[in-house]
Short mmCIF file of C-alpha atoms in Angstrom, two decimals:
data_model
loop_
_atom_site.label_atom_id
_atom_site.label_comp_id
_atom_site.label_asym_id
_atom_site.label_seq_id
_atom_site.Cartn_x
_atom_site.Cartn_y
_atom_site.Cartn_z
CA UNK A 29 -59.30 -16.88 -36.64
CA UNK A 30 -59.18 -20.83 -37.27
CA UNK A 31 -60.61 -19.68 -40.72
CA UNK A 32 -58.98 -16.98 -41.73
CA UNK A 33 -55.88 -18.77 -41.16
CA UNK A 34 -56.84 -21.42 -43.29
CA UNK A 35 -58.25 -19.55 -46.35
CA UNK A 36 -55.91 -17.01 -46.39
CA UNK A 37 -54.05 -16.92 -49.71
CA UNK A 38 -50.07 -16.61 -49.04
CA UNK A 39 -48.46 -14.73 -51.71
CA UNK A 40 -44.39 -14.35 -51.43
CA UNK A 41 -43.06 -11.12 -52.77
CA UNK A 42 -39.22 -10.36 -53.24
CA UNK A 43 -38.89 -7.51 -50.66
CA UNK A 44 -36.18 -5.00 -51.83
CA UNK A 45 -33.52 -6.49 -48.63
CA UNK A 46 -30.60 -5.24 -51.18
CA UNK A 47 -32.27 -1.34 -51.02
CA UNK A 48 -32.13 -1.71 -47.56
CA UNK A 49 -28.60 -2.68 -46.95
CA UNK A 50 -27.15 -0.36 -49.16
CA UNK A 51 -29.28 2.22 -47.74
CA UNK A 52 -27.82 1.30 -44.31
CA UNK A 53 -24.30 1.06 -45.57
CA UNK A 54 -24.37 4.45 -47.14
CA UNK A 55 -25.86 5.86 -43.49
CA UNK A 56 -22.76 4.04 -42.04
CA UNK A 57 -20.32 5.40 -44.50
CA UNK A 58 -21.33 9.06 -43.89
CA UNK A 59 -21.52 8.62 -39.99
CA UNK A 60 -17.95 7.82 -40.49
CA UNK A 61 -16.98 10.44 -42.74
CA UNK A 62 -18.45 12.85 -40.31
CA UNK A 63 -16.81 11.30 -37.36
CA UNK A 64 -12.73 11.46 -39.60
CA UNK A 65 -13.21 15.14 -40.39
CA UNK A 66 -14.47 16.04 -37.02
CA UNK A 67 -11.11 14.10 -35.68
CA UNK A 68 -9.70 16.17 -38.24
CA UNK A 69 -10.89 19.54 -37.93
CA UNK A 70 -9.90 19.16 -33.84
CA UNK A 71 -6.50 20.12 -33.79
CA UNK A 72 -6.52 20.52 -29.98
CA UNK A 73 -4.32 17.10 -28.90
CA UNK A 74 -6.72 16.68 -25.85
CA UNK A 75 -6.58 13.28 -25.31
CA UNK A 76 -9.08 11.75 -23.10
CA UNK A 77 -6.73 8.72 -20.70
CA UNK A 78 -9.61 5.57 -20.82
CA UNK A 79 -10.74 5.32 -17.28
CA UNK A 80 -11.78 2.03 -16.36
CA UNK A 81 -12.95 0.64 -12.82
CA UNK A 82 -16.41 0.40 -11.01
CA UNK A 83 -19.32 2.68 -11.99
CA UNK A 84 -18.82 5.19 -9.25
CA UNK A 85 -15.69 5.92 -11.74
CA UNK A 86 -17.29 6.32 -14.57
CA UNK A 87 -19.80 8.92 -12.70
CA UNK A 88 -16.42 10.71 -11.76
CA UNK A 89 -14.95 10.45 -14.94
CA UNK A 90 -18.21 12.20 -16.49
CA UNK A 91 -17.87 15.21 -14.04
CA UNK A 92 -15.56 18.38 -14.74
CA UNK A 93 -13.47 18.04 -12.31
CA UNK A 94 -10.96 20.40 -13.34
CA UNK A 95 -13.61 23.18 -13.81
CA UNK A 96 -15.47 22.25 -10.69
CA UNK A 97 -12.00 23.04 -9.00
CA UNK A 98 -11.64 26.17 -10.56
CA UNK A 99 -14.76 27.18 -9.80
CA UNK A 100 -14.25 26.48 -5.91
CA UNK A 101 -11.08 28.30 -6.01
CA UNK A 102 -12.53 31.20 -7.51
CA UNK A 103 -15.31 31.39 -4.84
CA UNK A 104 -13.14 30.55 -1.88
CA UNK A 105 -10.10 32.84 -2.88
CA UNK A 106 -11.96 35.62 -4.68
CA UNK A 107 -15.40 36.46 -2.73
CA UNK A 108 -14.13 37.49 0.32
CA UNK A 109 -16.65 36.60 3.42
CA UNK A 110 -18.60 39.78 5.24
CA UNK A 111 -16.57 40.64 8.83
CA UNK A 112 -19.52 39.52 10.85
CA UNK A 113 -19.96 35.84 8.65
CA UNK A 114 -16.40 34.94 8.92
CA UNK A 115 -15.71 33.58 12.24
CA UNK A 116 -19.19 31.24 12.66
CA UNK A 117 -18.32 29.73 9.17
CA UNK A 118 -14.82 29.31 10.14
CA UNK A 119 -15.40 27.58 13.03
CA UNK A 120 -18.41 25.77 11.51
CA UNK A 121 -15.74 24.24 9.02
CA UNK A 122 -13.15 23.70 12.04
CA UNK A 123 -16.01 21.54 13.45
CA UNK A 124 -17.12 19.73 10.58
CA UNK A 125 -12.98 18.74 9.08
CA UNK A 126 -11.78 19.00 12.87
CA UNK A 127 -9.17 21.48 12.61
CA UNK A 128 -7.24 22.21 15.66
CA UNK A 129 -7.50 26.55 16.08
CA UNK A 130 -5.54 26.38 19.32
CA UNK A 131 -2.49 26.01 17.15
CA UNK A 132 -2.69 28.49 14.31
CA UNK A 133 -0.84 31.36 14.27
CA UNK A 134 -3.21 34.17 13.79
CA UNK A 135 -6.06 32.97 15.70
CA UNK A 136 -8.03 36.36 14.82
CA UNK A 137 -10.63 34.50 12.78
CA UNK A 138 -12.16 37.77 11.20
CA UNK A 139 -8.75 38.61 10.14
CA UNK A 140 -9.39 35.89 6.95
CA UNK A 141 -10.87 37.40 4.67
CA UNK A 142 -11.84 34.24 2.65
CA UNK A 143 -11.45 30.37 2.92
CA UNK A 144 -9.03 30.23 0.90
CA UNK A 145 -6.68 32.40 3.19
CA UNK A 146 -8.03 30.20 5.91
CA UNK A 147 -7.34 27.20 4.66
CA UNK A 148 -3.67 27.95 4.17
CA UNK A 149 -3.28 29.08 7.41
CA UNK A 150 0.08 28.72 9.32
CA UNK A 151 1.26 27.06 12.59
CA UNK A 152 2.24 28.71 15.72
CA UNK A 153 6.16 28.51 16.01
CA UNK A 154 6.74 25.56 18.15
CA UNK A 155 3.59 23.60 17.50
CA UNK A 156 5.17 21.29 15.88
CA UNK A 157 9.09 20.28 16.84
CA UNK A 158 11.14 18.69 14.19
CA UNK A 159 12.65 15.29 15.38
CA UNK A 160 15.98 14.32 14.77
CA UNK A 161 15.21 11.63 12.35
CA UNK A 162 16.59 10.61 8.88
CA UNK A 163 13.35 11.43 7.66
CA UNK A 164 10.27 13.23 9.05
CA UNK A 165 6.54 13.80 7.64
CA UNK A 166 6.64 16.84 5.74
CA UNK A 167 2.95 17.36 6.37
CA UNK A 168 0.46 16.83 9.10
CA UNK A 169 -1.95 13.53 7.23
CA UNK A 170 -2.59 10.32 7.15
CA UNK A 171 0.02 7.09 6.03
CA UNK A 172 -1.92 5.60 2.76
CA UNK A 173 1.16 3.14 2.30
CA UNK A 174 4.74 2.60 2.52
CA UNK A 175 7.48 0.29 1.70
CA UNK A 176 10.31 -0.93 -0.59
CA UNK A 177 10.05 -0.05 -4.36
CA UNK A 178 10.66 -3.75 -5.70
CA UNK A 179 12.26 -3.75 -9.38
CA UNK A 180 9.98 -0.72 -9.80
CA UNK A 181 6.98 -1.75 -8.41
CA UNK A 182 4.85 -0.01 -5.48
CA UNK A 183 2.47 -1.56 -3.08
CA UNK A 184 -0.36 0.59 -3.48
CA UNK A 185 -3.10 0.30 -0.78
CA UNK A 186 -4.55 -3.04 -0.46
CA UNK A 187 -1.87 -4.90 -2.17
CA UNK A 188 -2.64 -3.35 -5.64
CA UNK A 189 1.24 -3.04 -6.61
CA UNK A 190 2.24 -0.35 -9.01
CA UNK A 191 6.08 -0.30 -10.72
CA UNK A 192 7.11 2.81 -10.42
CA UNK A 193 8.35 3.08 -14.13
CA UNK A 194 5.03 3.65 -16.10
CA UNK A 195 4.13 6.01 -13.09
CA UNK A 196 6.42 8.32 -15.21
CA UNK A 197 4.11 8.20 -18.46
CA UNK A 198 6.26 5.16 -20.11
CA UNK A 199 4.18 3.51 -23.58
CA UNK A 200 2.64 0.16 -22.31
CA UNK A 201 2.41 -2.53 -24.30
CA UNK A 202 -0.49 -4.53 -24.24
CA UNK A 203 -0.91 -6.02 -20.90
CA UNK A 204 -1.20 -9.55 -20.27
CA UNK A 205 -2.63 -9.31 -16.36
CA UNK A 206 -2.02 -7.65 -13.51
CA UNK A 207 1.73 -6.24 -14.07
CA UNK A 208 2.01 -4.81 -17.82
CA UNK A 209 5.71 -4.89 -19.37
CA UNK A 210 7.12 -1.65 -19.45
CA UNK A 211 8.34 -0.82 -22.75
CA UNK A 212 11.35 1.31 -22.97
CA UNK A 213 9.55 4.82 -24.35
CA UNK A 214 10.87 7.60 -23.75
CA UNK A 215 8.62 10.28 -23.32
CA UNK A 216 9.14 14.03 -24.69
CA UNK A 217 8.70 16.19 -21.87
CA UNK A 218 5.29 17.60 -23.07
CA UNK A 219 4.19 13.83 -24.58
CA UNK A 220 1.13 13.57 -25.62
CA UNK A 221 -0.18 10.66 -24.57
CA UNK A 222 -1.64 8.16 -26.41
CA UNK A 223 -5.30 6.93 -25.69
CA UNK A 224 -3.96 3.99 -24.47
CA UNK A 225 -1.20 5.06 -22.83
CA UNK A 226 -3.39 6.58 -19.17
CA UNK A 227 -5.69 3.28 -19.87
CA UNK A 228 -6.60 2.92 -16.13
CA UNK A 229 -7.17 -0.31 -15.37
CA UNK A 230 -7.38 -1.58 -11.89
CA UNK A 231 -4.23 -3.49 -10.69
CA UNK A 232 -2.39 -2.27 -13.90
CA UNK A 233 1.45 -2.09 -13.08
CA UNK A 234 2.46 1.78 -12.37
CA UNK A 235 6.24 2.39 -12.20
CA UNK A 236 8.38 5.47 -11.03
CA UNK A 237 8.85 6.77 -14.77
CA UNK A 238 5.02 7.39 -14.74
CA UNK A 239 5.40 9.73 -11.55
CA UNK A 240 8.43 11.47 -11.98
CA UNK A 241 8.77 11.85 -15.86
CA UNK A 242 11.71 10.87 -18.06
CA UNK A 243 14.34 11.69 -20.44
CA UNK A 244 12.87 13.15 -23.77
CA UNK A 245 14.40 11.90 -26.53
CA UNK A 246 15.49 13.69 -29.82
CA UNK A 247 14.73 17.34 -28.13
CA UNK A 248 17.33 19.67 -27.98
CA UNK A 249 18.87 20.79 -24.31
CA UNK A 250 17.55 24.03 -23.04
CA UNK A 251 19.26 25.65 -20.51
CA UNK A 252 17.02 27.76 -18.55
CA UNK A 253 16.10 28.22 -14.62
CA UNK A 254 12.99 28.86 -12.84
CA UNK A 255 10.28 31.09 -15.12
CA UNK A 256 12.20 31.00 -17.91
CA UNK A 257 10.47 29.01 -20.31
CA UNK A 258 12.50 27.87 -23.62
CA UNK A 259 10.27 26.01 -25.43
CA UNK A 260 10.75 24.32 -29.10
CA UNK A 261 8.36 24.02 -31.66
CA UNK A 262 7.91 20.22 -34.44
CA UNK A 263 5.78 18.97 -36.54
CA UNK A 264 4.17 15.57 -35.46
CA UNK A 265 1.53 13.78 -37.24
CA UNK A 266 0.30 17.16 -39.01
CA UNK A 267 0.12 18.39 -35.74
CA UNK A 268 2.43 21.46 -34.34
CA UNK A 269 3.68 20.79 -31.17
CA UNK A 270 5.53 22.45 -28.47
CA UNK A 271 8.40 20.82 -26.44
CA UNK A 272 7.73 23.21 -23.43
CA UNK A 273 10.39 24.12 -21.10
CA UNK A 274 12.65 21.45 -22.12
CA UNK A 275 15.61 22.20 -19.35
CA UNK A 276 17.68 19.24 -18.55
CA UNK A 277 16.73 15.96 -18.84
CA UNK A 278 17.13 13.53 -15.72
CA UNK A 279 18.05 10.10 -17.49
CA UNK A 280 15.35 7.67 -17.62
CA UNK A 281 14.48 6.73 -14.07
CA UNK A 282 14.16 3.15 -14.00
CA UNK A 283 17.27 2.12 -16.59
CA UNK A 284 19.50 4.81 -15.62
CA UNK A 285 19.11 5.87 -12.31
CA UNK A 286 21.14 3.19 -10.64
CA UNK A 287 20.43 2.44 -6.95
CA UNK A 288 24.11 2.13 -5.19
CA UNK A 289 25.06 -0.73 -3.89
CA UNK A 290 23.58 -1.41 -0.42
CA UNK A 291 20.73 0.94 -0.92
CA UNK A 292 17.33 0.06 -2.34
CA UNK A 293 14.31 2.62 -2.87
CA UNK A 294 11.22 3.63 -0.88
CA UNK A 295 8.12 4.64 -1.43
CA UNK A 296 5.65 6.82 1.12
CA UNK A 297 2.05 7.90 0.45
CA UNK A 298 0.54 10.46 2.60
CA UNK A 299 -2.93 11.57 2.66
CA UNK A 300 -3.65 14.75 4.27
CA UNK A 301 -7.62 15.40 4.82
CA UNK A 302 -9.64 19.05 3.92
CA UNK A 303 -9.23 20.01 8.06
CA UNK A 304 -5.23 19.43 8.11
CA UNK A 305 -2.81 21.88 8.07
CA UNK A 306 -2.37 22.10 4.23
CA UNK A 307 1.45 23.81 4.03
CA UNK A 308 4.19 21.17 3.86
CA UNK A 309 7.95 21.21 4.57
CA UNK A 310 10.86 19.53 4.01
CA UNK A 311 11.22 15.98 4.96
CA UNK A 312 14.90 15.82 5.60
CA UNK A 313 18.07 17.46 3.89
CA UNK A 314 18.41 17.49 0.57
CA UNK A 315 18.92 19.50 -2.59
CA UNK A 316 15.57 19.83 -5.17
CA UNK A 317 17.35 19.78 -8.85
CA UNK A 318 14.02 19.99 -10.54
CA UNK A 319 10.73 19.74 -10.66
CA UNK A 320 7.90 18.54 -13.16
CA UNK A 321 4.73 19.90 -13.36
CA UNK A 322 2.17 17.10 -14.55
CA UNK A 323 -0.89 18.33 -15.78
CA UNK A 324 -4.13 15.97 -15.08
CA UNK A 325 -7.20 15.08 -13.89
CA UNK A 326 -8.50 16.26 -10.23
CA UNK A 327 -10.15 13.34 -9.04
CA UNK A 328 -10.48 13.48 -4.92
CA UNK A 329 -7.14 11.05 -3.53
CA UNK A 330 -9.57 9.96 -0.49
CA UNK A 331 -8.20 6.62 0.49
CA UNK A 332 -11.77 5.56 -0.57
CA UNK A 333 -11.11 6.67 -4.03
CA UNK A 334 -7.55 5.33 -4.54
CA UNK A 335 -8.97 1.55 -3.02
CA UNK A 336 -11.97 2.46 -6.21
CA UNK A 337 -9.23 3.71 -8.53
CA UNK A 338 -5.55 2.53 -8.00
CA UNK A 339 -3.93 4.23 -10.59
CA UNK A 340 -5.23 7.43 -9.31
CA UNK A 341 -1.85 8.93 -8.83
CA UNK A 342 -0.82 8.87 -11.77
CA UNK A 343 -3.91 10.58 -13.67
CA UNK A 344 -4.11 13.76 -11.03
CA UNK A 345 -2.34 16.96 -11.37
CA UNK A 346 1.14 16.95 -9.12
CA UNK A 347 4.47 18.36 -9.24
CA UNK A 348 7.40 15.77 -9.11
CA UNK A 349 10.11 17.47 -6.83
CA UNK A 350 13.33 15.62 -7.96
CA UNK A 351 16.92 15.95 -6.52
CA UNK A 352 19.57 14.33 -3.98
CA UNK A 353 20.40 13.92 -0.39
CA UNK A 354 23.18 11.76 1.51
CA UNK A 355 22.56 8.67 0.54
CA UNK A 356 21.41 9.37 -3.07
CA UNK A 357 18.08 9.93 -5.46
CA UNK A 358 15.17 11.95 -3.43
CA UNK A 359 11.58 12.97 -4.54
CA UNK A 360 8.48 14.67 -3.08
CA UNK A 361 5.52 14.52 -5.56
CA UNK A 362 2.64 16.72 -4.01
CA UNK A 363 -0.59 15.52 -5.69
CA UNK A 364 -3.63 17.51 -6.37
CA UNK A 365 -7.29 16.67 -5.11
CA UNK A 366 -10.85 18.06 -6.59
CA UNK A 367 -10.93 20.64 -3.67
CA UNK A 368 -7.07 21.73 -3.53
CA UNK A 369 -6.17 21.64 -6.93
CA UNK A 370 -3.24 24.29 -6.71
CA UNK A 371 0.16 23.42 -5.39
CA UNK A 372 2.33 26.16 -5.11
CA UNK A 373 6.17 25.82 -4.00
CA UNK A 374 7.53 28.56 -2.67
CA UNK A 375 10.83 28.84 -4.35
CA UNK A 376 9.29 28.82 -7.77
CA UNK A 377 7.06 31.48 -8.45
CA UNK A 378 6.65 30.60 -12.15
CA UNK A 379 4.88 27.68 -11.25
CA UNK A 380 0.95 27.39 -11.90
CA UNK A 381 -1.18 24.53 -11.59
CA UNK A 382 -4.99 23.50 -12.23
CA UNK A 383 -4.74 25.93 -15.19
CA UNK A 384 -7.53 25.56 -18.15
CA UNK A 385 -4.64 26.46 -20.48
CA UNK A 386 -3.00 23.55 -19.34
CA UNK A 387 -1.65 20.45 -21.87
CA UNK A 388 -3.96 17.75 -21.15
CA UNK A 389 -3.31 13.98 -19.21
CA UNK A 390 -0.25 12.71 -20.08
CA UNK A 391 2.15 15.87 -20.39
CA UNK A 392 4.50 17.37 -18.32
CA UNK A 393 6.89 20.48 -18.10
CA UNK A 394 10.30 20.85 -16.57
CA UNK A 395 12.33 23.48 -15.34
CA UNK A 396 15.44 22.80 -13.42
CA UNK A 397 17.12 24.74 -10.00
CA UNK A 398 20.28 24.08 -11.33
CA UNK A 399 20.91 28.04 -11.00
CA UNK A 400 19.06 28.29 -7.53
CA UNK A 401 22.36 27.42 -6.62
CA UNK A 402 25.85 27.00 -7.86
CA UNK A 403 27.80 25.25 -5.59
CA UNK A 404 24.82 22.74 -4.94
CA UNK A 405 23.12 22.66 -8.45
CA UNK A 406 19.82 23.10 -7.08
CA UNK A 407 17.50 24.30 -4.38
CA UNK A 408 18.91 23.14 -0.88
CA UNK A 409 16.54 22.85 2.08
CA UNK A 410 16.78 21.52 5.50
CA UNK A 411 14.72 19.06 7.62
CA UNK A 412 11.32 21.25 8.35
CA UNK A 413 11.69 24.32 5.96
CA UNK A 414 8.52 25.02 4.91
CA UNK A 415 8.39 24.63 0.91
CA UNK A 416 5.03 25.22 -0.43
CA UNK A 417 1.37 23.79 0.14
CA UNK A 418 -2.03 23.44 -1.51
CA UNK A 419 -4.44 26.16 -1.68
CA UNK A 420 -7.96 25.74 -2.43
CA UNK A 421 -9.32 25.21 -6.53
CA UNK B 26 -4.28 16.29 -1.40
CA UNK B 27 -1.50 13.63 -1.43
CA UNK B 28 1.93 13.68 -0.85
CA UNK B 29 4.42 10.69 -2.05
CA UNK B 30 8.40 10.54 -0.98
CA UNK B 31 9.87 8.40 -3.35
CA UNK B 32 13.70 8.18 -2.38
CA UNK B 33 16.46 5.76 -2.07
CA UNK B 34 18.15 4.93 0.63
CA UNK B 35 20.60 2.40 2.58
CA UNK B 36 19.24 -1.48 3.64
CA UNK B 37 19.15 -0.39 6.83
CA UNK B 38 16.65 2.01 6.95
CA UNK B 39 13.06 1.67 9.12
CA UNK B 40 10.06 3.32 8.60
CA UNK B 41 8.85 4.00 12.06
CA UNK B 42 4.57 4.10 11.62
CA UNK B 43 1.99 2.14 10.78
CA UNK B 44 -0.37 2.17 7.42
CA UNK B 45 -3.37 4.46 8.38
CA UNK B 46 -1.54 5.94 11.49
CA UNK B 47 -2.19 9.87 11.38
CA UNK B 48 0.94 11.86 11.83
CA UNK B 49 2.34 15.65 12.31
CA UNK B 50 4.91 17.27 9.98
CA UNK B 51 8.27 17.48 11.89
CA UNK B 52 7.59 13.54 13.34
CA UNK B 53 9.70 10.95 12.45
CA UNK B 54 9.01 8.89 9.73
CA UNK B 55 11.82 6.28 9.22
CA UNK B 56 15.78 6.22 10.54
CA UNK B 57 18.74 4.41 9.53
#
């Protein structure tokens, strides 16, 4: 070796480097041009939100959640179960998600023909007696978190705060930490959201405008109740797009809706686990002027998953139930899950959730009550009526 | 599945539970 090392000749050749980058460039330049008229050629506006958090999100994130839950649905809600099968695997679920069978009202187990009907089983009469409160749980659950909504932000579980304004699908500007500057956007009813816009990063400041949806701006007013759906068609960007269902438009939460003087607003998360009684009611009196049907994600809302992924709330599916009672504004925003991805409301039949058809993260549709009722301008309902629930996929 | 109550509502009003208390629909959740 010693030798050859020595008496080898070294003889320095110019290598073609310059082929080499230009070859490399050229492999670059046509990855790119690929990439553009893919981008082009995919008219759909499906706009992936950037999820961002710990690995076990990004697993999530990979999964199809929304087709998973469609897939559950159909099995639970279309196969139904053979007579004899019914009543050991309902009670082997009861068992496993401890549901309580003494208090159902039809407590002839072979009488369901599927886990779906099972699962959105009703209550004996009596079972559960409405207190004379100001406000009482509209379902049977768990309390995730409660408390004062403070200049638009909401404690979230473990001190993560959200403010409630970007919960409404508000443009962020780039954050500097923990509480991002909401930007006065307003958002067309079916916005499509930027990629940035559903960033989710941990501890990123949510507000109420990101939950409940605001005013659309430049659309025209459609005047239209329950199932009908007026809808107006523009040009964006070379892309068409349809302002769906554009009824009225609530002013923008956070800079119109002012708070009277002496009140303030609250905030009440509750988490209600695959064994509880799924239906829910209504948590005091009030009158439901609208309602806004976000489409989204379907990640699970396990208080495990919402420490993991904070801003989970605002990414699911959920329908923002928006109106009045005594002492002013008053919303109930059910929130879908993987497993119970539908949320029906009784007193609006057009409504349909965790549909593939659906406009993706970001987008919402509204339709207003107004003509539910004249006198009131929207849907009334007293403490306990039962308005809805969530039904399996 | 999740429900949230966002609402607003006089000074004086109490929630009456704890975080990660489990509760029945028709119990009361906060007075004024």
């Amino acid at each position: 070796f010693n030798e050859a090392w020595k008496k080898t000749k070294v003889t320095w050749y110019p290598i073609p480097i310059g082929i080499g980058i230009t070859f490399i460039a050229f492999q670059h330049m046509f990855r790119v041009y690929a990439r553009e008229k893919r981008k082009k050629q995919d008219t759909s506006t499906e706009i992936r939100p950037i999820i961002i958090g710990p690995w076990q999100v990004y697993l999530i994130d990979t999964l199809p959640l929304r087709a998973l839950s469609r897939l559950w649905g159909r099995i639970n809600n279309e196969y139904n179960l053979p007579v004899w099968l019914r009543e050991p695997c309902f009670k082997f679920y009861s068992w496993i998600f401890k549901c309580n069978l003494e208090e159902i009202e039809n407590t002839d187990l072979k009488s369901y023909p599927n886990l779906g009907s099972f699962f959105y089983r009703s209550l004996k009469p009596g079972v559960r007696p409405i207190e004379n409160a100001a406000l009482v749980s509209p379902a049977d659950g768990r309390v995730l978190s409660f408390g004062l909504v403070n200049n638009g932000k909401v404690e979230q579980v473990k001190g993560i705060t959200y403010s409630l304004d970007a919960f409404l699908g508000h443009k962020r500007k780039e954050g500097k930490d923990d509480v991002i500057e909401q930007e006065k956007h307003v958002v067309t009813s079916t916005h499509i959201a930027d990629e940035k816009e559903f960033a989710n990063v941990n501890g990123i400041a949510y507000s109420l405008d990101a939950l409940l949806g605001v005013d659309p701006a430049g659309a025209t007013k459609q005047d239209s109740s329950v199932g009908e759906d007026a809808s107006v068609r523009f040009e964006e960007n070379g892309f068409q797009k349809e302002l769906a269902v554009v009824t009225k438009f609530a002013t923008p939460f956070s800079s119109a809706h002012k708070v009277r003087e002496g009140n303030t607003l609250y905030f009440c998360v509750i988490y209600l686990a695959p064994g509880d009684y799924h239906r829910f009611h209504s948590p005091t009196n009030w009158v439901v002027e609208m309602r806004r049907h976000f489409a989204g994600e379907l990640f699970s809302v396990s208080p495990y998953m919402l420490k993991m992924l904070p801003d989970l709330l605002v990414l699911n599916e959920r329908v923002a139930l928006l109106g009045r009672w005594r002492y002013g504004f008053f919303s109930m925003i059910p929130v879908g899950a993987t497993n119970v991805g539908s949320i029906r409301i009784d007193f609006d039949k057009a409504l349909r959730t965790n549909r593939r058809e659906d406009l993706p993260v970001g987008t919402y549709t509204e339709v207003s009550y107004k003509k539910a009722s004249k006198l009131l301008g929207g849907q009334p309902l007293r403490t306990g009526d039962e308005m809805g629930g969530f039904c399996l996929g | 599945s999740t429900i949230v109550l966002v609402f607003e509502a006089p000074f004086e009003f109490r929630f009456c539970m704890k975080p990660g208390q489990k509760i029945k629909y028709g119990q009361k959740i906060g007075e004024i």
